[in-house]
Coordinates of C-alpha atoms in Angstrom, one line a residue:
Chain Q
X1 CA -22.5 25.1 11.2
X2 CA -21.2 23.8 7.8
X3 CA -17.9 24.6 6.5
X4 CA -16.6 28.2 7.1
X5 CA -13.4 29.9 5.5
X6 CA -12.4 33.0 7.1
X7 CA -9.5 35.2 5.4
X8 CA -7.7 32.1 3.9
X9 CA -4.6 33.0 2.0
X10 CA -2.0 31.0 0.2
X11 CA 0.9 31.8 -2.1
X12 CA 3.4 29.6 -3.9
X13 CA 6.7 31.6 -4.4
X14 CA 5.8 34.9 -5.8
X15 CA 2.3 33.9 -6.7
X16 CA -0.6 34.6 -4.7
X17 CA -2.7 31.8 -5.6
X18 CA -5.4 32.5 -3.1
X19 CA -5.8 35.8 -1.1
X20 CA -8.4 36.5 1.8
X21 CA -10.7 34.4 0.7
X22 CA -13.8 33.9 3.0
X23 CA -17.1 32.3 2.1
X24 CA -19.5 29.8 3.8
X25 CA -21.1 26.5 2.7
X26 CA -24.1 26.2 4.8
X27 CA -25.8 22.7 6.0
X28 CA -28.0 21.0 3.2
X29 CA -26.9 23.1 0.3
X30 CA -25.2 22.9 -3.1
X31 CA -22.4 25.6 -3.5
X32 CA -20.6 26.3 -6.8
X33 CA -17.2 27.4 -7.0
X34 CA -16.5 29.1 -10.3
X35 CA -13.9 31.4 -12.0
X36 CA -11.7 31.5 -15.0
X37 CA -8.7 29.3 -15.2
X38 CA -5.9 29.9 -12.6
X39 CA -8.3 31.9 -10.5
X40 CA -7.6 29.4 -7.4
X41 CA -10.6 27.1 -7.0
X42 CA -8.5 23.7 -7.2
X43 CA -6.1 25.7 -4.5
X44 CA -9.1 26.3 -2.1
X45 CA -10.0 22.5 -2.5
X46 CA -6.6 21.6 -1.7
X47 CA -6.6 24.1 1.5
X48 CA -10.4 22.5 2.5
X49 CA -8.8 18.9 2.1
X50 CA -5.3 19.4 3.7
X51 CA -3.3 18.7 0.7
X52 CA -1.8 22.5 1.0
X53 CA -1.1 24.1 4.3
X54 CA -2.7 27.7 4.9
X55 CA -0.4 30.7 4.9
X56 CA -3.0 32.7 6.7
X57 CA -6.6 32.2 7.9
X58 CA -8.8 29.6 9.5
X59 CA -11.2 27.0 8.0
X60 CA -13.9 25.6 10.2
X61 CA -15.9 22.6 9.8
X62 CA -19.0 21.9 12.1
X63 CA -17.3 24.8 14.4
X64 CA -14.1 22.8 14.7
X65 CA -10.9 24.1 13.5
X66 CA -9.8 21.6 10.7
X67 CA -7.0 23.6 9.1
X68 CA -4.2 22.0 10.9
X69 CA -5.5 18.4 10.4
X70 CA -3.8 15.8 8.0
X71 CA -6.0 14.8 4.9
X72 CA -7.3 11.8 6.2
X73 CA -8.3 13.4 9.6
X74 CA -10.6 15.6 7.6
X75 CA -12.0 12.8 5.7
X76 CA -12.7 11.1 9.3
X77 CA -14.9 14.2 10.2
X78 CA -16.5 13.7 7.0
X79 CA -15.0 15.9 4.2
X80 CA -14.3 14.1 1.1
X81 CA -13.4 15.1 -2.4
X82 CA -12.6 14.1 -6.0
X83 CA -9.7 15.4 -7.9
X84 CA -10.0 17.4 -11.2
X85 CA -7.6 14.9 -12.8
X86 CA -9.4 11.9 -12.0
X87 CA -7.6 9.5 -9.5
X88 CA -8.4 6.1 -9.4
X89 CA -6.3 3.1 -8.2
X90 CA -5.4 1.6 -11.5
X91 CA -4.1 -1.9 -10.4
X92 CA -6.8 -2.5 -8.4
X93 CA -10.3 -3.5 -9.9
X94 CA -13.4 -1.4 -9.7
X95 CA -15.0 -3.3 -6.6
X96 CA -11.6 -3.0 -4.9
X97 CA -11.2 0.6 -5.4
X98 CA -14.7 0.8 -3.9
X99 CA -13.4 -0.6 -0.8
X100 CA -10.4 1.9 0.0
X101 CA -12.1 5.0 1.0
X102 CA -12.5 5.1 5.1
X103 CA -13.4 6.8 8.1
X104 CA -11.9 4.0 10.2
X105 CA -7.9 3.8 10.9
X106 CA -8.0 2.1 14.2
X107 CA -6.0 -1.3 14.7
X108 CA -9.2 -3.3 15.4
X109 CA -10.1 -2.6 11.9
X110 CA -6.7 -3.6 10.2
X111 CA -6.8 -7.3 10.0
X112 CA -10.6 -7.3 9.1
X113 CA -11.2 -8.4 5.6
X114 CA -11.3 -5.9 3.1
X115 CA -14.1 -7.4 1.1
X116 CA -16.8 -7.5 3.8
X117 CA -20.5 -8.2 2.7
X118 CA -22.1 -5.2 3.5
X119 CA -19.4 -2.9 1.8
X120 CA -19.8 -5.2 -1.4
X121 CA -23.4 -4.5 -1.1
X122 CA -23.3 -1.0 -0.8
X123 CA -20.4 -0.7 -3.6
X124 CA -22.6 -2.8 -5.9
X125 CA -25.7 -0.3 -5.4
X126 CA -23.4 2.7 -6.2
X127 CA -22.0 0.8 -9.1
X128 CA -25.2 -0.3 -10.6
X129 CA -26.5 3.4 -10.5
X130 CA -24.0 4.6 -12.2
X131 CA -23.9 1.7 -15.1
X132 CA -20.4 0.5 -13.7
X133 CA -21.6 -2.9 -12.2
X134 CA -20.8 -4.8 -15.1
X135 CA -17.1 -3.7 -14.8
X136 CA -16.8 -4.4 -11.4
X137 CA -14.0 -7.0 -12.0
X138 CA -12.3 -4.8 -14.1
X139 CA -8.8 -3.3 -13.5
X140 CA -9.7 0.6 -13.0
X141 CA -6.8 1.8 -15.3
X142 CA -8.8 -0.3 -18.1
X143 CA -11.7 2.1 -17.8
X144 CA -12.1 5.2 -20.0
X145 CA -11.6 8.6 -18.6
X146 CA -15.3 9.3 -18.2
X147 CA -15.8 5.8 -16.4
X148 CA -13.0 6.6 -14.1
X149 CA -14.4 9.8 -13.5
X150 CA -17.9 8.1 -12.6
X151 CA -15.8 5.5 -10.4
X152 CA -13.9 8.5 -8.3
X153 CA -17.6 9.9 -7.9
X154 CA -18.9 6.6 -6.5
X155 CA -15.9 5.9 -4.3
X156 CA -16.8 9.4 -2.6
X157 CA -20.2 7.9 -1.5
X158 CA -18.6 4.9 0.1
X159 CA -18.3 6.7 3.4
X160 CA -21.0 8.6 4.9
X161 CA -19.2 11.7 4.4
X162 CA -21.4 14.8 4.8
X163 CA -19.7 17.5 2.9
X164 CA -18.7 16.3 -0.7
X165 CA -16.3 18.5 -2.6
X166 CA -16.3 17.6 -6.5
X167 CA -13.9 19.1 -8.8
X168 CA -15.4 19.3 -12.1
X169 CA -17.6 16.3 -12.2
X170 CA -19.0 17.0 -15.5
X171 CA -15.7 17.0 -17.7
X172 CA -15.8 14.1 -19.8
X173 CA -19.0 13.1 -19.0
X174 CA -21.7 12.6 -21.5
X175 CA -25.0 14.8 -21.2
X176 CA -27.5 12.0 -20.5
X177 CA -25.2 10.6 -18.0
X178 CA -24.4 14.0 -16.5
X179 CA -28.4 14.5 -16.1
X180 CA -28.2 11.2 -14.0
X181 CA -25.4 12.8 -11.7
X182 CA -27.2 16.2 -11.3
X183 CA -30.2 14.3 -10.0
X184 CA -28.1 12.1 -7.9
X185 CA -26.5 15.0 -6.5
X186 CA -30.0 16.6 -5.8
X187 CA -31.3 13.2 -4.0
X188 CA -28.2 13.1 -1.9
X189 CA -28.9 16.7 -0.8
X190 CA -32.2 16.2 0.3
X191 CA -30.6 13.5 2.3
X192 CA -28.8 15.6 4.2
X193 CA -25.4 15.9 2.0
X194 CA -23.5 19.0 1.6
X195 CA -21.8 20.0 -1.8
X196 CA -19.1 22.3 -2.9
X197 CA -18.6 21.9 -6.7
X198 CA -16.2 23.4 -8.8
X199 CA -17.4 23.6 -12.6
X200 CA -17.0 25.1 -16.0
X201 CA -20.3 24.0 -17.3
X202 CA -22.3 27.0 -16.4
X203 CA -25.6 25.1 -17.3
X204 CA -25.1 22.7 -14.7
X205 CA -23.9 25.0 -12.0
X206 CA -26.7 27.6 -12.8
X207 CA -29.2 24.6 -12.7
X208 CA -27.8 22.9 -9.7
X209 CA -26.4 25.4 -7.1
X210 CA -28.4 27.8 -4.8
X211 CA -25.3 29.7 -4.1
X212 CA -22.5 30.4 -6.4
X213 CA -18.8 31.9 -5.5
X214 CA -16.9 33.6 -8.3
X215 CA -13.0 33.6 -7.8
X216 CA -10.8 35.8 -9.8
X217 CA -7.0 36.4 -9.3
X218 CA -7.3 34.5 -6.2
X219 CA -10.1 36.9 -4.7
X220 CA -13.6 36.3 -4.1
X221 CA -15.0 38.4 -6.8
X222 CA -18.8 38.0 -6.2
X223 CA -21.2 35.6 -4.0
X224 CA -24.9 35.0 -4.7
X225 CA -27.7 33.2 -6.3
X226 CA -27.3 32.1 -9.9
X227 CA -29.6 34.9 -11.0
X228 CA -27.3 37.5 -9.2
X229 CA -24.3 36.1 -10.6
X230 CA -25.7 36.0 -14.1
X231 CA -26.4 39.7 -13.8
X232 CA -23.0 40.8 -12.4
X233 CA -21.0 43.2 -14.6
X234 CA -17.6 42.1 -12.9
X235 CA -18.2 38.6 -13.2
X236 CA -18.8 38.7 -17.1
X237 CA -15.5 41.0 -17.5
X238 CA -13.8 38.5 -15.6
X239 CA -14.6 35.7 -17.9
X240 CA -14.8 37.4 -21.1
X241 CA -12.2 40.1 -20.4
X242 CA -12.5 43.6 -21.4
Chain V
X1 CA -21.0 -22.2 1.7
X2 CA -19.2 -25.1 0.3
X3 CA -18.3 -28.1 2.4
X4 CA -14.5 -28.7 3.3
X5 CA -14.9 -32.2 1.4
X6 CA -15.4 -30.1 -1.9
X7 CA -13.0 -27.5 -1.0
X8 CA -10.3 -30.0 -0.8
X9 CA -10.6 -31.2 -4.2
X10 CA -9.9 -27.9 -5.7
X11 CA -6.5 -27.7 -7.7
X12 CA -4.8 -24.9 -5.6
X13 CA -5.7 -26.7 -2.3
X14 CA -4.4 -30.4 -3.9
X15 CA -1.2 -28.7 -4.7
X16 CA -0.8 -27.0 -1.4
X17 CA -1.5 -30.3 0.5
X18 CA 0.9 -32.3 -1.9
X19 CA 3.7 -29.5 -1.3
X20 CA 2.9 -29.9 2.6
X21 CA 3.2 -33.9 2.4
X22 CA 6.5 -33.4 0.3
X23 CA 8.2 -31.1 2.8
X24 CA 7.1 -33.2 5.5
X25 CA 8.3 -36.1 4.2
X26 CA 11.5 -34.5 2.6
X27 CA 14.0 -35.6 5.4
X28 CA 13.0 -38.8 5.4
X29 CA 14.2 -39.9 1.5
X30 CA 16.8 -37.1 1.5
X31 CA 18.4 -37.4 4.8
X32 CA 21.9 -36.0 3.6
X33 CA 22.9 -33.0 5.1
X34 CA 23.5 -30.8 1.9
X35 CA 19.7 -31.2 0.6
X36 CA 18.7 -30.4 4.1
X37 CA 20.9 -27.2 4.1
X38 CA 19.4 -26.2 0.5
X39 CA 15.9 -26.4 1.9
X40 CA 16.7 -24.6 5.0
X41 CA 18.3 -21.9 2.6
X42 CA 15.2 -21.8 0.9
X43 CA 12.8 -21.3 3.8
X44 CA 14.9 -18.7 5.1
X45 CA 14.9 -16.9 2.0
X46 CA 11.2 -17.4 1.5
X47 CA 10.8 -16.0 5.0
X48 CA 13.2 -12.7 4.0
X49 CA 11.3 -12.2 0.7
X50 CA 7.9 -12.7 1.8
X51 CA 8.5 -10.2 4.8
X52 CA 10.3 -7.5 2.6
X53 CA 7.5 -7.6 -0.1
X54 CA 4.9 -6.4 2.9
X55 CA 6.3 -2.7 2.6
X56 CA 8.2 -3.2 -0.6
X57 CA 5.6 -5.1 -3.0
X58 CA 2.2 -3.8 -1.2
X59 CA 3.2 -0.3 -0.3
X60 CA 5.6 0.1 -3.2
X61 CA 8.2 1.3 -0.7
X62 CA 11.5 -0.6 -1.5
X63 CA 13.9 -1.3 1.3
X64 CA 17.8 -2.2 1.1
X65 CA 17.7 -2.4 4.8
X66 CA 16.2 -5.8 5.2
X67 CA 19.6 -7.3 6.2
X68 CA 19.7 -5.2 9.1
X69 CA 16.8 -6.8 10.8
X70 CA 18.4 -10.3 9.7
X71 CA 21.5 -9.1 11.1
X72 CA 20.2 -7.8 14.3
X73 CA 18.4 -11.1 14.9
X74 CA 21.7 -13.1 14.4
X75 CA 23.3 -10.7 16.8
X76 CA 20.5 -10.8 19.5
X77 CA 20.6 -14.4 19.3
X78 CA 24.5 -14.6 19.6
X79 CA 24.7 -11.9 22.2
X80 CA 22.0 -13.5 24.5
X81 CA 23.3 -17.0 24.1
X82 CA 27.0 -16.3 24.7
X83 CA 26.6 -13.4 27.3
X84 CA 23.5 -14.6 29.1
X85 CA 23.0 -18.2 28.3
X86 CA 19.6 -17.9 27.6
X87 CA 17.5 -20.4 25.5
X88 CA 17.7 -20.0 21.7
X89 CA 13.8 -20.3 21.3
X90 CA 13.6 -17.5 23.8
X91 CA 16.6 -15.6 21.8
X92 CA 14.6 -16.2 18.4
X93 CA 11.4 -14.3 19.3
X94 CA 13.6 -11.4 21.2
X95 CA 15.5 -10.9 17.9
X96 CA 12.3 -10.5 16.2
X97 CA 11.2 -8.1 18.8
X98 CA 14.6 -6.3 18.5
X99 CA 14.2 -5.7 15.0
X100 CA 10.5 -4.6 15.2
X101 CA 11.4 -2.1 17.6
X102 CA 14.3 -0.9 15.4
X103 CA 11.8 -0.6 12.6
X104 CA 9.5 1.5 14.8
X105 CA 12.2 3.8 15.7
X106 CA 13.7 4.1 11.8
X107 CA 10.3 3.8 9.9
X108 CA 8.7 6.5 12.0
X109 CA 11.3 8.8 11.0
X110 CA 12.1 7.6 7.2
X111 CA 8.9 6.8 5.9
X112 CA 7.8 10.3 5.4
X113 CA 10.1 9.8 2.6
X114 CA 8.9 8.5 -0.7
X115 CA 10.3 6.6 -3.3
X116 CA 14.1 6.5 -4.2
X117 CA 14.7 8.8 -1.0
X118 CA 13.2 5.9 1.5
X119 CA 15.1 3.5 -0.5
X120 CA 18.5 5.1 0.0
X121 CA 17.7 5.9 3.6
X122 CA 17.6 2.2 4.2
X123 CA 20.9 1.4 2.6
X124 CA 22.3 4.1 4.7
X125 CA 20.7 2.3 7.8
X126 CA 21.8 -1.0 6.5
X127 CA 25.5 0.3 6.2
X128 CA 25.2 2.2 9.6
X129 CA 24.0 -1.1 11.5
X130 CA 26.8 -3.0 10.3
X131 CA 29.2 -0.1 11.1
X132 CA 27.8 0.1 14.7
X133 CA 28.1 -3.7 15.5
X134 CA 31.6 -3.7 14.1
X135 CA 32.4 -1.5 16.5
X136 CA 31.4 -3.1 19.7
X137 CA 33.8 -5.3 21.2
X138 CA 31.5 -7.2 23.5
X139 CA 30.1 -8.8 20.3
X140 CA 33.4 -9.6 18.9
X141 CA 34.0 -6.8 16.7
X142 CA 34.8 -7.4 13.3
X143 CA 35.8 -11.2 13.8
X144 CA 32.4 -11.7 14.9
X145 CA 31.4 -14.9 17.6
X146 CA 31.1 -18.4 17.8
X147 CA 27.9 -19.8 19.2
X148 CA 27.7 -23.1 20.7
X149 CA 26.5 -26.0 18.3
X150 CA 23.5 -28.2 18.8
X151 CA 24.8 -31.2 20.5
X152 CA 23.2 -33.7 18.1
X153 CA 24.5 -36.4 16.2
X154 CA 25.2 -35.1 12.7
X155 CA 23.2 -37.2 11.0
X156 CA 20.1 -35.4 12.7
X157 CA 21.5 -32.1 13.6
X158 CA 19.9 -30.3 10.6
X159 CA 16.5 -31.9 11.3
X160 CA 15.4 -29.3 14.0
X161 CA 16.4 -26.6 11.7
X162 CA 14.6 -28.1 8.6
X163 CA 11.5 -28.3 10.4
X164 CA 12.0 -25.0 12.4
X165 CA 12.4 -22.9 9.4
X166 CA 9.8 -24.7 7.2
X167 CA 7.4 -24.0 10.1
X168 CA 8.5 -20.3 9.9
X169 CA 7.9 -20.0 6.3
X170 CA 4.6 -21.5 6.5
X171 CA 3.6 -19.1 9.0
X172 CA 5.0 -16.0 7.3
X173 CA 3.2 -16.9 4.0
X174 CA -0.1 -17.5 5.8
X175 CA 0.1 -14.3 7.4
X176 CA 1.0 -12.4 4.2
X177 CA -1.8 -14.3 2.8
X178 CA -4.4 -13.0 5.6
X179 CA -2.7 -9.3 5.5
X180 CA -3.2 -9.2 1.4
X181 CA -7.0 -9.7 1.7
X182 CA -7.6 -7.7 4.6
X183 CA -8.2 -3.8 5.3
X184 CA -4.3 -3.3 5.9
X185 CA -3.5 -5.4 2.7
X186 CA -5.9 -3.2 0.4
X187 CA -4.8 0.0 2.1
X188 CA -1.1 -0.6 1.4
X189 CA -1.8 -1.6 -2.2
X190 CA -3.7 1.8 -2.3
X191 CA -0.5 3.8 -1.0
X192 CA 1.7 1.9 -3.7
X193 CA -0.8 3.1 -6.5
X194 CA -1.2 6.9 -5.5
X195 CA -0.3 7.8 -1.9
X196 CA -1.8 11.6 -1.9
X197 CA -5.3 9.6 -3.3
X198 CA -5.3 7.1 -0.7
X199 CA -4.7 9.8 2.0
X200 CA -7.9 11.5 0.1
X201 CA -9.6 8.4 0.6
X202 CA -9.4 8.7 4.3
X203 CA -6.2 6.4 5.1
X204 CA -3.6 7.1 7.5
X205 CA -0.9 6.3 5.1
X206 CA 2.1 7.1 7.6
X207 CA 0.5 5.0 10.2
X208 CA -0.3 2.1 7.6
X209 CA 3.5 2.2 6.3
X210 CA 4.9 2.1 9.7
X211 CA 2.9 -1.0 10.6
X212 CA 3.8 -2.7 7.5
X213 CA 7.4 -2.0 8.1
X214 CA 7.3 -3.2 11.7
X215 CA 5.7 -6.4 10.6
X216 CA 8.0 -7.0 7.9
X217 CA 10.9 -6.6 10.1
X218 CA 9.7 -9.0 12.7
X219 CA 10.3 -12.0 10.5
X220 CA 14.0 -11.5 9.5
X221 CA 14.6 -10.8 13.2
X222 CA 13.7 -14.2 13.9
X223 CA 15.3 -16.4 11.0
X224 CA 18.4 -14.3 11.4
X225 CA 18.6 -15.8 14.9
X226 CA 18.0 -19.2 13.7
X227 CA 20.3 -18.8 10.9
X228 CA 23.2 -17.8 13.3
X229 CA 22.6 -20.6 15.7
X230 CA 22.4 -22.7 12.9
X231 CA 25.8 -22.0 11.2
X232 CA 27.1 -21.4 14.6
X233 CA 29.0 -18.0 13.9
X234 CA 28.3 -14.6 13.3
X235 CA 30.6 -11.5 12.1
X236 CA 29.2 -8.1 10.8
X237 CA 30.8 -9.0 7.2
X238 CA 28.6 -11.8 6.6
X239 CA 25.4 -11.4 8.7
X240 CA 24.8 -7.9 7.6
X241 CA 26.2 -8.2 4.3
X242 CA 24.5 -6.2 1.8
X243 CA 24.1 -9.1 -0.7
X244 CA 21.5 -10.5 1.5
X245 CA 19.2 -7.3 0.6
X246 CA 20.5 -7.4 -3.1
X247 CA 19.1 -11.4 -3.3
X248 CA 16.0 -10.4 -1.8
X249 CA 15.5 -7.8 -4.2
X250 CA 16.2 -10.3 -7.4
X251 CA 14.3 -12.9 -5.9
X252 CA 11.1 -10.7 -5.5
X253 CA 11.7 -9.3 -8.9
X254 CA 12.0 -12.6 -10.4
X255 CA 8.9 -14.2 -8.7
X256 CA 6.8 -11.3 -8.6
X257 CA 6.9 -8.3 -6.7
X258 CA 3.4 -7.4 -4.6
X259 CA 2.2 -11.1 -4.7
X260 CA 2.3 -14.0 -2.5
X261 CA 3.5 -16.7 -4.6
X262 CA 6.4 -14.7 -6.1
X263 CA 8.8 -14.6 -3.2
X264 CA 8.4 -18.5 -2.7
X265 CA 9.1 -18.9 -6.6
X266 CA 12.0 -16.3 -6.4
X267 CA 13.5 -17.8 -3.2
X268 CA 13.6 -21.4 -4.4
X269 CA 14.8 -20.7 -8.0
X270 CA 17.7 -18.5 -6.9
X271 CA 18.9 -20.6 -4.0
X272 CA 19.0 -23.7 -6.3
X273 CA 20.3 -22.0 -9.2
X274 CA 23.1 -20.4 -6.8
X275 CA 23.9 -23.8 -5.9
X276 CA 24.1 -25.4 -9.2
X277 CA 26.4 -22.4 -10.4
X278 CA 28.7 -22.6 -7.5
X279 CA 29.7 -26.3 -8.7
X280 CA 29.5 -25.6 -12.4
X281 CA 30.8 -22.4 -13.7
X282 CA 31.6 -21.1 -10.1
X283 CA 30.6 -18.8 -7.8
X284 CA 32.5 -15.5 -9.2
X285 CA 30.2 -15.5 -12.2
X286 CA 26.8 -16.0 -10.4
X287 CA 26.1 -12.4 -10.2
X288 CA 26.8 -11.9 -14.0
X289 CA 24.0 -14.2 -14.8
X290 CA 21.8 -12.6 -12.1
X291 CA 22.0 -9.4 -13.7
X292 CA 21.2 -11.2 -17.1
X293 CA 18.1 -12.9 -15.7
X294 CA 16.8 -9.8 -14.2
X295 CA 17.3 -7.9 -17.2
X296 CA 15.4 -10.7 -19.1
X297 CA 12.6 -10.9 -16.8
X298 CA 12.2 -7.1 -16.7
X299 CA 11.9 -7.1 -20.3
X300 CA 9.6 -10.2 -20.9
X301 CA 7.7 -10.7 -17.7
X302 CA 7.9 -7.3 -15.7
X303 CA 5.7 -8.7 -13.1
X304 CA 7.7 -11.5 -12.5
X305 CA 7.3 -15.5 -13.2
X306 CA 4.2 -15.6 -11.4
X307 CA 2.4 -13.4 -14.1
X308 CA 3.1 -16.4 -16.6
X309 CA -0.2 -17.6 -15.4
X310 CA -1.9 -14.2 -15.8
X311 CA -0.6 -14.0 -19.5
X312 CA -1.9 -17.6 -20.4
X313 CA -4.9 -17.8 -18.6
X314 CA -8.3 -17.0 -19.1
X315 CA -10.3 -13.8 -18.0
X316 CA -11.5 -15.7 -15.0
X317 CA -7.7 -16.4 -13.8
X318 CA -6.9 -12.8 -14.3
X319 CA -9.7 -11.7 -12.0
X320 CA -8.6 -14.4 -9.5
X321 CA -5.3 -13.0 -9.5
X322 CA -6.2 -9.3 -8.5
X323 CA -7.9 -10.7 -5.6
X324 CA -5.8 -13.5 -4.0
X325 CA -1.9 -13.0 -5.4

């Protein structure tokens, strides 16, 4: 009972961005979402997280229909995302950024201090693992692109989201660090988290994912194990053209 | 944990204590009505700017409608005293409640708008409020109404208003300070920085904006009532004057939007400046000078006067600022 998309469609004006896409992200898995530029990957992310409204289709998470919920309500149910173009809160410090993600919007939590010890400790642990701890009091806007990417990545682990959607996690990150991220994602999966990853770095995606979904012109072109995808003629054609 | 005795010796704490002593003793030294009047105006404006700053500075939702809550506070007090003979202390609080209710209704609808669209909606709200009140005859129409005076000797009549407004200003500052460090404060900042990202981080952005708007409207509702009772006369043209909204904005920009200290600096500076100008170059040139000051501030200190500290301060000072201001 993970994430299930059934017949999902979305158009913008005359452009059919996503058409009749169905797939499933099973529990305890790492799934890759690949395809050439403009194939609808990020649109799918926006549909899953509620930034776009569906034209047609159904999205269920843990059996519950989530496609009519607002974005924060989906976070509350455990679905967290990062953005392709990294988004952090530039005027807040790194540690303040870490305190922003939440699954709790109740009135009781409102006036509680934002910088509680438990949260701070958790943030410090995450930042340390990503080599950002020494920058904790720096404004996030002063960080390099790669560091902001890591910060956004760290932020998505501040709440215990079960399903994490990563939009091109490797872009702008150096190879050594990328290996760290890869190990991290694997460790988190072992602990029970589920990942859906958009990525252009094929080595990474083939190495990490058990299942890969290929999109082309808004439609699902193929679905299968890394080996199956690598041997699929249609996929090669979509990427290389003919 | 540091003990209180050490905390008391910190410069910030010492300055606060000195200021509190000064404000408490001020009427004993300067008991002339004029000086007290200036101080009362400063306190009222501190409340107005500090409360405006919650949605305006923290969440980045600039409102031109703050005067509406001030005006509604004044008219609630006027109506309850004149028409029902209710005691002022109760009418002030009722004014706050009426303003908060109005904010709930208006905010629930208009806070779905973003940026300049929201600002324009608040301007429309302020103008509409004035228009509606002008057309209610029971409230005196365009002529407004007189309120009963406090029957104290002229020498002492300003004293209760002085301490009353000072107390409310202190409470407002304290509440805003607490909010700034709370989840609410941080989540409002997140909304200001990137509303979609805030939503993606799990924040119910609409709810927080409406809550900020409601809290923000309560305080002008209260001081609007006190001001009405203090002046003894209300009419739509002055109590709903858009100049209040403009002054609030000018003070906030000057002092530093989105900070706790900025509104205090802005309110104090402009009330005193406005008084000095009115008996030197004359009131009519005042707004021209305001304009010049604003241009200079946005050019050289875009984060307001309070950011001087940050510019000349050490790295340590900068970090402290990001947490506390």
